[in-house]
């Protein structure tokens, strides 16, 4: 198909950072999720097998993983930003998101101002980390966690007062953890994109964009959405 290039014959190597449920997470010895299903469509289109490479988000968003050839494409619930566009090439947007605030369900925090003097957890290298640094009151301690699971657990156990991450993953978390709640959303107007090496794989990007567009128009996207987010 077209000029799509892959680093390993017969394989679409996909960089992501686990767990990021419901976009990518381990289940029964496999990695599953919304992004995994989308990448399966791309792999199928190219007659390849998807192979997932789990690596810290910091290196995915900085371009390190893609530009040093660790993977062909990144699918990690990753927001398209101008800064990242300088180091990696994004597909068309495939999902809308905003930042949101995770708290214990009995907490009374509903804004960043309410957290004055408290500790907010964020995930390393994410837009949520940047949002907290830019918008939290000066006396808030912003603490970075390596992954989403560690961040959510720290809120649940009361080790920190609140956490900031994307709305989709936090709503998913509170469903299974009713002692936590999403207190508010911050309306950051983000869009997720898949990404390839900078100026390095227009062929793969084209196929990916076509797969996104086709899935949206033929109902496959809605099916995948329902599977992971419900109605
Ligand atoms: N959307 C946010 C960002 O792009 C968070 C993504 C985190 N993804 C992950 N797989 N851990 O910064």
mmCIF file of C-alpha atoms and ligand atoms in Angstrom:
data_model
loop_
_atom_site.group_PDB
_atom_site.id
_atom_site.type_symbol
_atom_site.label_atom_id
_atom_site.label_comp_id
_atom_site.label_asym_id
_atom_site.label_seq_id
_atom_site.Cartn_x
_atom_site.Cartn_y
_atom_site.Cartn_z
ATOM 1 C CA UNK A 1 0.000 0.000 0.000
ATOM 2 C CA UNK A 2 1.327 3.418 -1.014
ATOM 3 C CA UNK A 3 4.674 4.344 0.456
ATOM 4 C CA UNK A 4 4.032 3.226 4.034
ATOM 5 C CA UNK A 5 7.295 2.086 5.623
ATOM 6 C CA UNK A 6 7.726 -0.203 8.633
ATOM 7 C CA UNK A 7 10.828 -0.942 10.700
ATOM 8 C CA UNK A 8 10.128 -4.679 11.022
ATOM 9 C CA UNK A 9 8.835 -6.758 8.139
ATOM 10 C CA UNK A 10 5.202 -7.827 8.417
ATOM 11 C CA UNK A 11 4.718 -5.781 11.567
ATOM 12 C CA UNK A 12 3.207 -2.444 12.522
ATOM 13 C CA UNK A 13 5.147 -1.476 15.637
ATOM 14 C CA UNK A 14 3.036 0.818 17.790
ATOM 15 C CA UNK A 15 4.428 2.883 20.657
ATOM 16 C CA UNK A 16 2.156 3.506 23.581
ATOM 17 C CA UNK A 17 2.341 3.959 27.318
ATOM 18 C CA UNK A 18 0.354 1.536 29.475
ATOM 19 C CA UNK A 19 -1.968 1.665 31.198
ATOM 20 C CA UNK A 20 -4.257 4.299 29.714
ATOM 21 C CA UNK A 21 -7.665 2.685 30.039
ATOM 22 C CA UNK A 22 -9.806 2.533 27.923
ATOM 23 C CA UNK A 23 -7.398 3.613 25.148
ATOM 24 C CA UNK A 24 -4.738 0.970 25.879
ATOM 25 C CA UNK A 25 -4.463 -1.354 28.858
ATOM 26 C CA UNK A 26 -3.516 -4.926 29.703
ATOM 27 C CA UNK A 27 -6.364 -7.437 29.925
ATOM 28 C CA UNK A 28 -6.004 -11.211 30.116
ATOM 29 C CA UNK A 29 -2.407 -11.172 28.947
ATOM 30 C CA UNK A 30 -3.177 -8.930 25.969
ATOM 31 C CA UNK A 31 -3.146 -5.215 25.343
ATOM 32 C CA UNK A 32 -6.586 -3.969 24.373
ATOM 33 C CA UNK A 33 -8.463 -0.684 24.022
ATOM 34 C CA UNK A 34 -9.819 1.996 21.722
ATOM 35 C CA UNK A 35 -6.444 2.959 20.224
ATOM 36 C CA UNK A 36 -5.489 -0.710 19.842
ATOM 37 C CA UNK A 37 -8.634 -1.338 17.786
ATOM 38 C CA UNK A 38 -7.926 1.724 15.620
ATOM 39 C CA UNK A 39 -4.344 0.562 15.019
ATOM 40 C CA UNK A 40 -5.616 -2.922 14.136
ATOM 41 C CA UNK A 41 -7.573 -1.291 11.305
ATOM 42 C CA UNK A 42 -4.406 0.394 10.045
ATOM 43 C CA UNK A 43 -2.396 -2.829 10.359
ATOM 44 C CA UNK A 44 -5.070 -4.806 8.507
ATOM 45 C CA UNK A 45 -5.179 -2.257 5.714
ATOM 46 C CA UNK A 46 -1.426 -2.742 5.245
ATOM 47 C CA UNK A 47 -1.548 -6.506 5.735
ATOM 48 C CA UNK A 48 0.580 -6.267 8.881
ATOM 49 C CA UNK A 49 0.365 -7.554 12.457
ATOM 50 C CA UNK A 50 0.211 -4.946 15.196
ATOM 51 C CA UNK A 51 2.937 -5.238 17.816
ATOM 52 C CA UNK A 52 2.755 -2.936 20.826
ATOM 53 C CA UNK A 53 5.840 -1.358 22.351
ATOM 54 C CA UNK A 54 5.191 -0.023 25.861
ATOM 55 C CA UNK A 55 7.386 2.976 26.673
ATOM 56 C CA UNK A 56 7.074 6.062 28.925
ATOM 57 C CA UNK A 57 4.822 8.792 27.524
ATOM 58 C CA UNK A 58 7.540 11.414 27.991
ATOM 59 C CA UNK A 59 9.624 9.805 25.211
ATOM 60 C CA UNK A 60 6.607 9.329 22.946
ATOM 61 C CA UNK A 61 5.523 12.965 23.038
ATOM 62 C CA UNK A 62 9.092 14.287 22.768
ATOM 63 C CA UNK A 63 9.596 12.382 19.511
ATOM 64 C CA UNK A 64 12.396 10.260 20.964
ATOM 65 C CA UNK A 65 10.649 6.891 20.464
ATOM 66 C CA UNK A 66 9.545 7.610 16.880
ATOM 67 C CA UNK A 67 12.588 9.488 15.674
ATOM 68 C CA UNK A 68 15.058 6.847 16.935
ATOM 69 C CA UNK A 69 13.075 4.109 15.195
ATOM 70 C CA UNK A 70 11.652 2.245 18.200
ATOM 71 C CA UNK A 71 8.247 2.147 16.510
ATOM 72 C CA UNK A 72 6.431 3.093 13.313
ATOM 73 C CA UNK A 73 3.539 4.955 14.872
ATOM 74 C CA UNK A 74 2.419 6.209 18.274
ATOM 75 C CA UNK A 75 -1.113 5.561 19.526
ATOM 76 C CA UNK A 76 -1.281 6.786 23.078
ATOM 77 C CA UNK A 77 -4.309 9.015 23.618
ATOM 78 C CA UNK A 78 -1.865 11.722 22.609
ATOM 79 C CA UNK A 79 -3.028 15.313 22.193
ATOM 80 C CA UNK A 80 -2.016 17.188 19.058
ATOM 81 C CA UNK A 81 -0.085 20.292 20.162
ATOM 82 C CA UNK A 82 1.975 22.876 18.269
ATOM 83 C CA UNK A 83 5.042 22.045 20.340
ATOM 84 C CA UNK A 84 4.811 18.326 19.524
ATOM 85 C CA UNK A 85 4.129 19.088 15.848
ATOM 86 C CA UNK A 86 7.667 20.456 15.622
ATOM 87 C CA UNK A 87 9.118 17.021 16.479
ATOM 88 C CA UNK A 88 6.579 14.481 15.174
ATOM 89 C CA UNK A 89 3.949 14.336 12.411
ATOM 90 C CA UNK A 90 0.338 13.873 13.502
ATOM 91 C CA UNK A 91 -2.553 12.186 11.745
ATOM 92 C CA UNK A 92 -5.908 13.886 11.468
ATOM 93 C CA UNK A 93 -7.667 14.190 14.841
ATOM 94 C CA UNK A 94 -9.553 11.059 15.945
ATOM 95 C CA UNK A 95 -10.842 11.865 19.449
ATOM 96 C CA UNK A 96 -11.838 14.945 21.518
ATOM 97 C CA UNK A 97 -10.703 15.424 25.113
ATOM 98 C CA UNK A 98 -10.374 17.947 27.908
ATOM 99 C CA UNK A 99 -8.456 17.931 31.167
ATOM 100 C CA UNK A 100 -10.402 16.910 34.254
ATOM 101 C CA UNK A 101 -9.964 16.821 38.037
ATOM 102 C CA UNK A 102 -10.003 13.523 39.965
ATOM 103 C CA UNK A 103 -10.779 13.721 43.704
ATOM 104 C CA UNK A 104 -12.029 11.459 46.499
ATOM 105 C CA UNK A 105 -15.810 11.395 46.286
ATOM 106 C CA UNK A 106 -16.170 12.873 49.769
ATOM 107 C CA UNK A 107 -13.832 15.805 48.998
ATOM 108 C CA UNK A 108 -15.284 19.266 48.439
ATOM 109 C CA UNK A 109 -12.786 20.507 45.835
ATOM 110 C CA UNK A 110 -14.389 21.688 42.625
ATOM 111 C CA UNK A 111 -11.791 24.077 41.206
ATOM 112 C CA UNK A 112 -8.027 24.598 41.203
ATOM 113 C CA UNK A 113 -8.485 27.531 43.599
ATOM 114 C CA UNK A 114 -10.111 25.170 46.143
ATOM 115 C CA UNK A 115 -6.831 23.242 46.148
ATOM 116 C CA UNK A 116 -4.764 26.148 47.429
ATOM 117 C CA UNK A 117 -2.014 24.794 49.726
ATOM 118 C CA UNK A 118 -2.712 21.201 48.608
ATOM 119 C CA UNK A 119 -0.999 18.665 46.340
ATOM 120 C CA UNK A 120 -2.148 17.874 42.808
ATOM 121 C CA UNK A 121 -0.830 14.845 40.931
ATOM 122 C CA UNK A 122 -0.194 14.815 37.186
ATOM 123 C CA UNK A 123 1.294 12.395 34.649
ATOM 124 C CA UNK A 124 4.813 13.045 33.359
ATOM 125 C CA UNK A 125 5.081 14.717 29.968
ATOM 126 C CA UNK A 126 1.327 15.200 29.502
ATOM 127 C CA UNK A 127 -0.828 18.169 28.626
ATOM 128 C CA UNK A 128 -2.388 17.735 32.085
ATOM 129 C CA UNK A 129 1.004 18.322 33.681
ATOM 130 C CA UNK A 130 1.396 21.494 31.642
ATOM 131 C CA UNK A 131 -2.143 22.619 32.472
ATOM 132 C CA UNK A 132 -1.532 22.225 36.206
ATOM 133 C CA UNK A 133 1.768 24.100 36.048
ATOM 134 C CA UNK A 134 0.169 26.953 34.099
ATOM 135 C CA UNK A 135 -3.084 27.246 36.041
ATOM 136 C CA UNK A 136 -2.785 25.994 39.613
ATOM 137 C CA UNK A 137 -2.383 28.602 42.371
ATOM 138 C CA UNK A 138 1.284 29.243 43.299
ATOM 139 C CA UNK A 139 0.997 27.466 46.646
ATOM 140 C CA UNK A 140 -0.167 24.191 45.085
ATOM 141 C CA UNK A 141 2.442 21.432 44.957
ATOM 142 C CA UNK A 142 2.296 19.754 41.526
ATOM 143 C CA UNK A 143 3.641 16.205 41.803
ATOM 144 C CA UNK A 144 4.464 14.160 38.693
ATOM 145 C CA UNK A 145 3.698 10.442 38.410
ATOM 146 C CA UNK A 146 5.145 8.106 35.799
ATOM 147 C CA UNK A 147 1.822 6.653 34.714
ATOM 148 C CA UNK A 148 -1.939 7.012 35.041
ATOM 149 C CA UNK A 149 -2.396 4.032 37.401
ATOM 150 C CA UNK A 150 0.070 5.452 39.939
ATOM 151 C CA UNK A 151 -1.589 8.870 39.707
ATOM 152 C CA UNK A 152 -5.128 7.540 40.241
ATOM 153 C CA UNK A 153 -4.029 5.247 43.089
ATOM 154 C CA UNK A 154 -2.401 8.201 44.848
ATOM 155 C CA UNK A 155 -5.698 10.107 44.767
ATOM 156 C CA UNK A 156 -7.695 7.057 45.888
ATOM 157 C CA UNK A 157 -5.436 6.375 48.869
ATOM 158 C CA UNK A 158 -5.344 10.024 49.914
ATOM 159 C CA UNK A 159 -1.600 10.350 49.287
ATOM 160 C CA UNK A 160 -2.419 13.467 47.223
ATOM 161 C CA UNK A 161 -5.507 15.705 47.239
ATOM 162 C CA UNK A 162 -6.431 15.599 43.545
ATOM 163 C CA UNK A 163 -5.187 14.513 40.133
ATOM 164 C CA UNK A 164 -5.372 16.020 36.673
ATOM 165 C CA UNK A 165 -5.618 13.920 33.518
ATOM 166 C CA UNK A 166 -7.822 13.544 30.437
ATOM 167 C CA UNK A 167 -11.601 13.275 30.938
ATOM 168 C CA UNK A 168 -12.039 9.942 29.103
ATOM 169 C CA UNK A 169 -9.631 7.972 31.280
ATOM 170 C CA UNK A 170 -10.780 9.594 34.523
ATOM 171 C CA UNK A 171 -14.483 8.904 33.878
ATOM 172 C CA UNK A 172 -13.519 5.315 33.154
ATOM 173 C CA UNK A 173 -11.571 5.130 36.441
ATOM 174 C CA UNK A 174 -14.375 6.508 38.643
ATOM 175 C CA UNK A 175 -16.840 3.950 37.218
ATOM 176 C CA UNK A 176 -14.760 1.203 38.836
ATOM 177 C CA UNK A 177 -13.704 3.279 41.815
ATOM 178 C CA UNK A 178 -16.855 4.890 43.255
ATOM 179 C CA UNK A 179 -14.882 6.272 46.195
ATOM 180 C CA UNK A 180 -13.415 8.715 43.658
ATOM 181 C CA UNK A 181 -15.136 11.294 41.455
ATOM 182 C CA UNK A 182 -14.500 13.683 38.591
ATOM 183 C CA UNK A 183 -15.005 17.071 40.238
ATOM 184 C CA UNK A 184 -14.808 19.247 37.139
ATOM 185 C CA UNK A 185 -13.528 19.522 33.560
ATOM 186 C CA UNK A 186 -11.316 22.356 32.347
ATOM 187 C CA UNK A 187 -12.421 22.603 28.735
ATOM 188 C CA UNK A 188 -8.953 22.583 27.180
ATOM 189 C CA UNK A 189 -10.395 21.592 23.793
ATOM 190 C CA UNK A 190 -7.833 18.895 22.985
ATOM 191 C CA UNK A 191 -7.815 16.451 20.085
ATOM 192 C CA UNK A 192 -5.916 13.179 19.925
ATOM 193 C CA UNK A 193 -3.797 12.235 16.939
ATOM 194 C CA UNK A 194 -1.673 9.235 15.994
ATOM 195 C CA UNK A 195 1.902 10.217 15.183
ATOM 196 C CA UNK A 196 4.819 9.116 13.028
ATOM 197 C CA UNK A 197 8.458 10.129 12.746
ATOM 198 C CA UNK A 198 8.987 13.752 11.696
ATOM 199 C CA UNK A 199 9.071 14.042 7.884
ATOM 200 C CA UNK A 200 9.697 10.293 7.841
ATOM 201 C CA UNK A 201 6.580 8.360 6.886
ATOM 202 C CA UNK A 202 3.993 10.258 4.873
ATOM 203 C CA UNK A 203 2.832 6.954 3.365
ATOM 204 C CA UNK A 204 1.850 5.538 6.762
ATOM 205 C CA UNK A 205 0.256 8.837 7.744
ATOM 206 C CA UNK A 206 -1.868 8.817 4.588
ATOM 207 C CA UNK A 207 -3.107 5.279 5.208
ATOM 208 C CA UNK A 208 -3.869 6.193 8.832
ATOM 209 C CA UNK A 209 -5.877 9.254 7.798
ATOM 210 C CA UNK A 210 -7.813 7.177 5.289
ATOM 211 C CA UNK A 211 -8.557 4.537 7.929
ATOM 212 C CA UNK A 212 -9.829 7.213 10.369
ATOM 213 C CA UNK A 213 -12.042 8.780 7.702
ATOM 214 C CA UNK A 214 -13.423 5.436 6.478
ATOM 215 C CA UNK A 215 -14.077 4.180 10.028
ATOM 216 C CA UNK A 216 -15.986 7.382 10.781
ATOM 217 C CA UNK A 217 -18.126 7.147 7.671
ATOM 218 C CA UNK A 218 -18.858 3.389 7.648
ATOM 219 C CA UNK A 219 -19.870 2.997 11.311
ATOM 220 C CA UNK A 220 -16.740 1.147 12.461
ATOM 221 C CA UNK A 221 -15.624 4.123 14.554
ATOM 222 C CA UNK A 222 -18.994 4.218 16.371
ATOM 223 C CA UNK A 223 -18.792 0.487 17.060
ATOM 224 C CA UNK A 224 -15.319 0.823 18.543
ATOM 225 C CA UNK A 225 -16.464 3.843 20.552
ATOM 226 C CA UNK A 226 -19.438 1.934 22.002
ATOM 227 C CA UNK A 227 -17.263 -1.060 22.806
ATOM 228 C CA UNK A 228 -14.962 1.001 25.038
ATOM 229 C CA UNK A 229 -17.136 3.866 26.265
ATOM 230 C CA UNK A 230 -20.676 2.461 26.228
ATOM 231 C CA UNK A 231 -23.565 4.397 24.722
HETATM 232 N N1 LIG B 1 -3.623 13.427 26.159
HETATM 233 C C1 LIG B 1 -2.571 13.663 27.093
HETATM 234 C C2 LIG B 1 -1.358 14.175 26.365
HETATM 235 O O1 LIG B 1 -1.270 14.038 25.184
HETATM 236 C C3 LIG B 1 -2.215 12.436 27.937
HETATM 237 C C4 LIG B 1 -1.811 11.209 27.171
HETATM 238 C C5 LIG B 1 -1.244 10.111 28.045
HETATM 239 N N2 LIG B 1 -1.189 8.869 27.318
HETATM 240 C C6 LIG B 1 -0.768 7.654 27.781
HETATM 241 N N3 LIG B 1 -0.898 6.626 27.000
HETATM 242 N N4 LIG B 1 -0.235 7.534 28.952
HETATM 243 O O2 LIG B 1 -0.466 14.725 26.946
#
